[in-house]
Every structure is written in structure tokens, then in C-alpha cells.
PDB file of C-alpha atoms in Angstrom:
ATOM      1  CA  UNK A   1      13.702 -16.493 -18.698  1.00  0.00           C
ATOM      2  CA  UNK A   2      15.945 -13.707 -18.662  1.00  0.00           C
ATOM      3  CA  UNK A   3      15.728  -9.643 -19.615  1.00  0.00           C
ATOM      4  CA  UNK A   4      15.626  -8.772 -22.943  1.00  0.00           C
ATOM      5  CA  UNK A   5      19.334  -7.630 -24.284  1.00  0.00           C
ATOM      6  CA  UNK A   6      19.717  -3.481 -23.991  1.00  0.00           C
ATOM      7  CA  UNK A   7      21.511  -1.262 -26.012  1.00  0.00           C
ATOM      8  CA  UNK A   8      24.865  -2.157 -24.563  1.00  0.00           C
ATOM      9  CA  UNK A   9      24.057  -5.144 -22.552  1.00  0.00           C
ATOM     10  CA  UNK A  10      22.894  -8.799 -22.328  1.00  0.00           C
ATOM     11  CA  UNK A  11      22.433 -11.059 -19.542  1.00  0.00           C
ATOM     12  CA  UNK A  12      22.600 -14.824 -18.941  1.00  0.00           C
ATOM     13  CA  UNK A  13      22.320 -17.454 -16.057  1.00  0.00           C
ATOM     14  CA  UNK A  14      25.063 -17.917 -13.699  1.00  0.00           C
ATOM     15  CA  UNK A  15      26.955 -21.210 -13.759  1.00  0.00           C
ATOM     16  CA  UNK A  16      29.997 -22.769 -11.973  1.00  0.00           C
ATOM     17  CA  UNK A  17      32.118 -21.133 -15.044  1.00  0.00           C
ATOM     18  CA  UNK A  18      31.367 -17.865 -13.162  1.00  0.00           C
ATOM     19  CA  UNK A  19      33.004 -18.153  -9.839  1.00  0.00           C
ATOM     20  CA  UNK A  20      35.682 -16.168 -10.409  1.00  0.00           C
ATOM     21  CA  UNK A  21      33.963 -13.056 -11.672  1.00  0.00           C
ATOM     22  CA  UNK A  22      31.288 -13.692  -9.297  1.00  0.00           C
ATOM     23  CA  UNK A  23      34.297 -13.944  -6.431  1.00  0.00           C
ATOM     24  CA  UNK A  24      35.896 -10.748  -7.431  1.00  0.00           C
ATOM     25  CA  UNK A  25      32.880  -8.792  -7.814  1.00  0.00           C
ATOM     26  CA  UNK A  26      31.104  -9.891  -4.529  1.00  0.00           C
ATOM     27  CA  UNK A  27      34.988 -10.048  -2.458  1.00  0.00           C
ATOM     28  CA  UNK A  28      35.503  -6.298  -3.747  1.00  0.00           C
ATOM     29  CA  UNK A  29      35.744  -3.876  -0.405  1.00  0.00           C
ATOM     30  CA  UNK A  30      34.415  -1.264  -2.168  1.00  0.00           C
ATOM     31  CA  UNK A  31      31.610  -2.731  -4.357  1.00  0.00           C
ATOM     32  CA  UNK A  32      30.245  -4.638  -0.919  1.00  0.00           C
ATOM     33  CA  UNK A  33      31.011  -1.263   1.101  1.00  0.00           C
ATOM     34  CA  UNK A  34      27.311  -1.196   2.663  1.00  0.00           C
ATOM     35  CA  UNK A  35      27.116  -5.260   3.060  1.00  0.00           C
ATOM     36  CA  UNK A  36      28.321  -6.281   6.834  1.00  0.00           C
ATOM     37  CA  UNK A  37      31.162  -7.652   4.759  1.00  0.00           C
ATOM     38  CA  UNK A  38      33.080  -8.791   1.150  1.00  0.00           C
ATOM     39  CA  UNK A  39      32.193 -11.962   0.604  1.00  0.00           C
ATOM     40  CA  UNK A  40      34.600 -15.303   0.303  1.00  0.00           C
ATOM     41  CA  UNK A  41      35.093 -17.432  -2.524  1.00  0.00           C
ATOM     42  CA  UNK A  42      32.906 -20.309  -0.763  1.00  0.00           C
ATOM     43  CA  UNK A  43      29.836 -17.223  -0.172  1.00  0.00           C
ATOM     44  CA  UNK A  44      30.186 -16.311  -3.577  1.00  0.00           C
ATOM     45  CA  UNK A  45      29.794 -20.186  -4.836  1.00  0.00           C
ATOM     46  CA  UNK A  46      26.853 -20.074  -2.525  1.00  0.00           C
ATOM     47  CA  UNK A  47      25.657 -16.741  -4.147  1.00  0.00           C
ATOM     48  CA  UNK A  48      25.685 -18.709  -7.273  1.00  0.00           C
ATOM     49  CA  UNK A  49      23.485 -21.622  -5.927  1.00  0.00           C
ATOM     50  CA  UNK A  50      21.320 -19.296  -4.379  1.00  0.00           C
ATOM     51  CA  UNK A  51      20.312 -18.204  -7.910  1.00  0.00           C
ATOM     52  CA  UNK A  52      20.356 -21.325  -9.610  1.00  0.00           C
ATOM     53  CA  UNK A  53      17.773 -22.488  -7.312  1.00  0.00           C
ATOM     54  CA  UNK A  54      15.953 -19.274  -8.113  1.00  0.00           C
ATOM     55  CA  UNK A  55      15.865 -20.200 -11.409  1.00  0.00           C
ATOM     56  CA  UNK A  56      14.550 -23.544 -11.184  1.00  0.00           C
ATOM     57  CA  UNK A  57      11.893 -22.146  -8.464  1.00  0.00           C
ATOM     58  CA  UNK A  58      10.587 -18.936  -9.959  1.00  0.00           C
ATOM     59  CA  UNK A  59      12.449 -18.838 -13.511  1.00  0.00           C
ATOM     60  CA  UNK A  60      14.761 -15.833 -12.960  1.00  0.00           C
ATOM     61  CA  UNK A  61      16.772 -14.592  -9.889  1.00  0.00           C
ATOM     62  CA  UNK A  62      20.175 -12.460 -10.258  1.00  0.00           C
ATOM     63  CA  UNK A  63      21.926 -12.679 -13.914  1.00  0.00           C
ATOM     64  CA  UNK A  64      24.969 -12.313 -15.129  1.00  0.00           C
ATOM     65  CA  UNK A  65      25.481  -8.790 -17.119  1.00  0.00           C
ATOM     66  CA  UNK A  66      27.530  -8.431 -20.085  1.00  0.00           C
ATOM     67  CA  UNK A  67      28.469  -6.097 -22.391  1.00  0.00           C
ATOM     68  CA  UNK A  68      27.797  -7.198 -26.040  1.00  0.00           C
ATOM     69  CA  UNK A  69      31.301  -8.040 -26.915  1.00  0.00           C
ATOM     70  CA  UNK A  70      31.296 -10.063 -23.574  1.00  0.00           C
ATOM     71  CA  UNK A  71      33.025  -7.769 -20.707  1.00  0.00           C
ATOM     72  CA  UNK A  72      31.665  -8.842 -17.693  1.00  0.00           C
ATOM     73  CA  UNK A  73      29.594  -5.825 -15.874  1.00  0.00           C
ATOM     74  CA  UNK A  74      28.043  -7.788 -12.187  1.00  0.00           C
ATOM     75  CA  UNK A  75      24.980  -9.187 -11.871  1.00  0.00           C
ATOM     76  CA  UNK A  76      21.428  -7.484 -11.795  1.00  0.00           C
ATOM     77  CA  UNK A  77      17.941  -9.171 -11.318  1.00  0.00           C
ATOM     78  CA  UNK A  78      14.486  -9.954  -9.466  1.00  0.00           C
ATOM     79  CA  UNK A  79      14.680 -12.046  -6.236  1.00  0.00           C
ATOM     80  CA  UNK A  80      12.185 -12.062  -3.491  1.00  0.00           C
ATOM     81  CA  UNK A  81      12.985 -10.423   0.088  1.00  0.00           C
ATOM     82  CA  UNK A  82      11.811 -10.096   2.997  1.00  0.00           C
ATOM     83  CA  UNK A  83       9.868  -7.076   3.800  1.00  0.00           C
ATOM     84  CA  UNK A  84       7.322  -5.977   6.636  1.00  0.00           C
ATOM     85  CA  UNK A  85       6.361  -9.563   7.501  1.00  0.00           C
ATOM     86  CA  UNK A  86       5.774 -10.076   3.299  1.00  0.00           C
ATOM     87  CA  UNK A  87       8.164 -11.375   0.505  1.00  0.00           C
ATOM     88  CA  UNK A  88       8.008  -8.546  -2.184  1.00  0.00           C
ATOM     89  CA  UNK A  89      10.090  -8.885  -5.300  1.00  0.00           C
ATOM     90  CA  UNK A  90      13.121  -6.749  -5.834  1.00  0.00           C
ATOM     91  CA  UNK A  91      15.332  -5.627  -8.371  1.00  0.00           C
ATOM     92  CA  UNK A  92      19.126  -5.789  -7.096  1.00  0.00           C
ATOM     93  CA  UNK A  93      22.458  -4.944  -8.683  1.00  0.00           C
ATOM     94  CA  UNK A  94      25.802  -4.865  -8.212  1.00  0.00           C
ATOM     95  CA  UNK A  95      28.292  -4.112 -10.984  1.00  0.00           C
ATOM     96  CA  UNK A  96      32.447  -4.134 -11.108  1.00  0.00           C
ATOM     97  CA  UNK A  97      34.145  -0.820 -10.189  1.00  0.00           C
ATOM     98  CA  UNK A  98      35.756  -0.421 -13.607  1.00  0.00           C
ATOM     99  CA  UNK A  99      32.097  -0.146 -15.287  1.00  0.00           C
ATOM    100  CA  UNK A 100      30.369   1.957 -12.222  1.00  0.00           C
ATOM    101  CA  UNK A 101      29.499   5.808 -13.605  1.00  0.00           C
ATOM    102  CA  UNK A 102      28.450   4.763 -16.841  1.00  0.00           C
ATOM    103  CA  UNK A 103      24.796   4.450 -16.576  1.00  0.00           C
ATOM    104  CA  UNK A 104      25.028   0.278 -17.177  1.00  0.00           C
ATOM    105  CA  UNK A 105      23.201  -0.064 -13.396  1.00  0.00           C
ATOM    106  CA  UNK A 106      20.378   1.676 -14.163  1.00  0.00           C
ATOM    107  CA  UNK A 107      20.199  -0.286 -17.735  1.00  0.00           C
ATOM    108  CA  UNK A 108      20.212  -3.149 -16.450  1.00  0.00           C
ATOM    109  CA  UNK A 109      17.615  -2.503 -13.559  1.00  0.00           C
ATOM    110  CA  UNK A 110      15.542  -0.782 -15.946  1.00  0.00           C
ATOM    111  CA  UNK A 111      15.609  -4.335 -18.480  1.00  0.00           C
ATOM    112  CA  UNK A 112      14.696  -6.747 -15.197  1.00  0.00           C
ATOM    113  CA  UNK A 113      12.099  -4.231 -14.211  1.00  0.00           C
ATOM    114  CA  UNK A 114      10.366  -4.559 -17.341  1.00  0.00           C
ATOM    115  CA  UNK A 115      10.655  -8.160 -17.117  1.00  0.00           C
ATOM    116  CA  UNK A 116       9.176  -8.232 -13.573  1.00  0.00           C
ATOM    117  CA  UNK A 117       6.143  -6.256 -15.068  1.00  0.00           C
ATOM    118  CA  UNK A 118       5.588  -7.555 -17.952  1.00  0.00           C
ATOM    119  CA  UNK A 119       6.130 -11.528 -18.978  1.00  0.00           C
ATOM    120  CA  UNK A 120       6.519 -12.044 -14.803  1.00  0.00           C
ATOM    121  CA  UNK A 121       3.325 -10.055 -14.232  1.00  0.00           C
ATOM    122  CA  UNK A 122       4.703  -8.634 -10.864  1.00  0.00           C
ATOM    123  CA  UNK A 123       3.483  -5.412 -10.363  1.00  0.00           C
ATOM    124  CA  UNK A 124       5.197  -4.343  -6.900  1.00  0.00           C
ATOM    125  CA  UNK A 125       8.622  -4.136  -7.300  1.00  0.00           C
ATOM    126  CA  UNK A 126      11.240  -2.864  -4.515  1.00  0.00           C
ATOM    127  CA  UNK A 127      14.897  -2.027  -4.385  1.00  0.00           C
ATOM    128  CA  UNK A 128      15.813  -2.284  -0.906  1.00  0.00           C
ATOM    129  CA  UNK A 129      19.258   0.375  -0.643  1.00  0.00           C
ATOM    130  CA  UNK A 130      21.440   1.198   2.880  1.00  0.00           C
ATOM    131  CA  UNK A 131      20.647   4.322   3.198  1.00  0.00           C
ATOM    132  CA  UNK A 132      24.147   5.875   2.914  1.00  0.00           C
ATOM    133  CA  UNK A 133      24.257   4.049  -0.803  1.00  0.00           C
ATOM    134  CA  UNK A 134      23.616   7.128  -2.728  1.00  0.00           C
ATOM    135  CA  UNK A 135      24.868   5.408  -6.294  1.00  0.00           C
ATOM    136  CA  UNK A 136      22.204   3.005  -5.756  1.00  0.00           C
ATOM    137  CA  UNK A 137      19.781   5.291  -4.529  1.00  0.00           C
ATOM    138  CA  UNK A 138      20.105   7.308  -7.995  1.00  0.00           C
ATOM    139  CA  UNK A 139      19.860   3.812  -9.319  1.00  0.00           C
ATOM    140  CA  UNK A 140      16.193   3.021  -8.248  1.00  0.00           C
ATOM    141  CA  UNK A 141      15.300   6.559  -8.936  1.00  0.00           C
ATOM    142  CA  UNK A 142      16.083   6.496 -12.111  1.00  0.00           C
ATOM    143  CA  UNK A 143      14.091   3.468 -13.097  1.00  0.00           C
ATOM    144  CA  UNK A 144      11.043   4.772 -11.767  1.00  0.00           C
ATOM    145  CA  UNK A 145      10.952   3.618  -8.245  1.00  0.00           C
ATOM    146  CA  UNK A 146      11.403   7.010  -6.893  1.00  0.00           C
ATOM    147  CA  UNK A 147       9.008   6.604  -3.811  1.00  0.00           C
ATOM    148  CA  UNK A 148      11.190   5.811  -1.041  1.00  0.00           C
ATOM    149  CA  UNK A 149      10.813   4.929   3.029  1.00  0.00           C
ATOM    150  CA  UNK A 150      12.908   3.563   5.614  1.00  0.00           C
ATOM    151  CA  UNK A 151      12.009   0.631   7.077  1.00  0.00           C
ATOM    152  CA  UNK A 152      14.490  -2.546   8.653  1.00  0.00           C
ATOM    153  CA  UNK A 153      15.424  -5.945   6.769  1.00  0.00           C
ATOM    154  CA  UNK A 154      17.082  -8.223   9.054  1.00  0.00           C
ATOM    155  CA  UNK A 155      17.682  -5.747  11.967  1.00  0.00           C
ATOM    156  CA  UNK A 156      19.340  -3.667   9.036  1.00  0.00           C
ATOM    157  CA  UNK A 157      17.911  -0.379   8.467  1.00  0.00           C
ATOM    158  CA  UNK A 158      17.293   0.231   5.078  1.00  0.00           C
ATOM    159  CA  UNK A 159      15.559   2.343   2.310  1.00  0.00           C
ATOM    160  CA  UNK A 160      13.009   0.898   0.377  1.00  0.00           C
ATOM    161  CA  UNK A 161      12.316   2.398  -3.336  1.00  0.00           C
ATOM    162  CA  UNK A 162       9.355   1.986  -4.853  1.00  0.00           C
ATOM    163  CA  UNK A 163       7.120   2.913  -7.959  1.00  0.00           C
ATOM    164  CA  UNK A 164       3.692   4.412  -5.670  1.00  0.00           C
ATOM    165  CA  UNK A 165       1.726   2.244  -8.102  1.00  0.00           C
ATOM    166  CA  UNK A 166      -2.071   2.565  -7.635  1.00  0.00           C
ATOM    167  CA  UNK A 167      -4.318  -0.082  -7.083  1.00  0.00           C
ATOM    168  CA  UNK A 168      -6.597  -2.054  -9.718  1.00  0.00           C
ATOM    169  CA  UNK A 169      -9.566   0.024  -8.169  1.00  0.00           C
ATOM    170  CA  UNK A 170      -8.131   3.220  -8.668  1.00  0.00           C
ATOM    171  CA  UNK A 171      -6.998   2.738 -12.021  1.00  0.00           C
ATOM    172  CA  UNK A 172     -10.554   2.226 -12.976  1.00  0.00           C
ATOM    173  CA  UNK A 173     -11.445   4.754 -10.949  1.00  0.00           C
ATOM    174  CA  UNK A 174     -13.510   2.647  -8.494  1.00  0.00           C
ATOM    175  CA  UNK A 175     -11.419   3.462  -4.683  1.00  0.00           C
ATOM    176  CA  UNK A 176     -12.494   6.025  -2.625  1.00  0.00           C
ATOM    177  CA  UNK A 177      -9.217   6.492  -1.282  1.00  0.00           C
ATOM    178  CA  UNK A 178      -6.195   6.807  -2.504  1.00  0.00           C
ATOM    179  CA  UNK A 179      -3.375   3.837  -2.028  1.00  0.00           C
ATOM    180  CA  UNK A 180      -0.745   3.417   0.281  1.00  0.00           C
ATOM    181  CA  UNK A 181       1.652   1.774  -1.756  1.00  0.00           C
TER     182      UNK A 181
END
């Protein structure tokens, strides 16, 4: 299962064919500038396993994002985190410096998003940012998940986006209270 194609982009699975890409995107100082560090080439084949076994698992992890002539943009998709004691599902993105500024980010988050609500059925959806990433920040904003709160992942302190989506009971107008989402 993978996001429907957008205007400009398309994704696939990642395969052993992609190690290089995947190397140069994820070993890029500036495009890992709020990771503790660039990753090898042996971290980025592990990147790549990571997701395959996400696929087999849950169906979809991180994909590879094209353009729809086939220029390769990063990788953008739904894996599950850890979060407040909890595995929540988040959207995550990363895309080569030569394509950042042009809106293809927040495309792409926007197509997995949709995915993770709809066919997935996944209604609470994160992106987990360090809070100095402001590009990413305008990211998750953009796609909806535009109530934010710090919180720590992995003794990393972090800012957690998220749509404030009410509950079942307060759609129908059942809950007393309102959420805390």
C-alpha cells in the first residue's frame, strides 16, 4: 500500500536498488542537521530494512518520493514512534537539498496523511520535529497538524504536531468535556 500519486509526485517501496540515494540523502550534513548525526552507508542500508520490515508488518512505512519523470525527492511516510509511554503513528520526511523550498514536503506529507486516515483508518497522527527545525515545523502545519507541544523522545526534546482531533463522543455530540488530544 502506498499514497496515492500527487500532482507532481509518486512514491514507491524502497529496495536494495536505493542505497545510494538513500545514502546521500540520509549522509547529507545539512538534511540530518537536527539528527545526533549523518548517517553511514551501512545506517542507511539499515534505514532501508527498517522499512521493508515495516512493510511486511503494517503495509507501509517510509517511501521513496519521486517526481513524475523520476527525480528522486527523499522519502516521506507513516511509521510508528514512541511517544509518552504509547506508539502513535507519524508522518516523517526528509527530502534532498536541491528539491527543499518547493512545497514537495508538505505534498508528500499531505498524500501519507490521507493514507493514514483513510484506507489505514488511523486517526491520530503525529509529526514529531526538533524544535529548532522550523522547515519542518511549517511542514506539519501546513498539513493540518498545527497543534503542537513539547514533550521528549528518547531523552530528545522534541515538538510534537498534531491535528487536536475530537473524540468519537464529541463528534456526536455525546462528551461533556472537551478532548485533550
Amino acid at each position: 500500500m502506498v499514497p496515492a500519486p500527487t500532482r507532481r509526485l509518486r512514491f514507491r517501496e524502497m529496495g536494495d536498488a536505493d542505497l545510494g540515494r538513500m545514502a546521500g540523502l540520509l549522509g547529507d550534513p545539512e538534511v540530518m542537521r537536527y539528527y545526533p548525526a549523518p548517517r553511514t552507508r551501512d545506517e542507511a542500508l539499515d534505514w532501508i530494512r527498517w522499512n521493508q520490515r515495516n512493510y511486511a508488518e503494517h503495509g507501509y512505512g517510509l517511501w521513496i518520493v519521486e517526481t513524475h519523470d523520476g527525480a528522486f525527492v527523499g522519502d516521506c511516510g507513516l511509521t510508528w514512534q514512541p511517544l509518552d509511554g504509547a506508539r502513535v503513528l507519524e508522518v516523517g520526511y526528509h527530502v534532498v537539498r536541491d528539491q527543499q523550498g518547493r512545497g514537495l514536503a508538505s505534498e508528500a506529507a499531505r498524500a501519507c496523511l490521507e493514507l493514514a486516515r483513510g484506507p489505514i483508518g488511523e486517526q491520530r497522527v503525529v509529526a514529531i520535529v526538533h524544535p529548532d527545525n522550523a522547515a519542518s515545523r511549517r511542514v506539519a502545519t501546513k498539513i493540518g497538524l498545527d497543534h503542537h507541544r513539547y514533550a521528549e523522545v528518547r531523552g530528545v526534546p522534541v515538538v510534537v504536531h498534531e491535528h487536536a482531533q475530537p473524540s468519537p463522543e464529541e463528534r456526536n455530540g455525546m462528551a461533556d468535556t472537551p478532548s485533550r488530544s
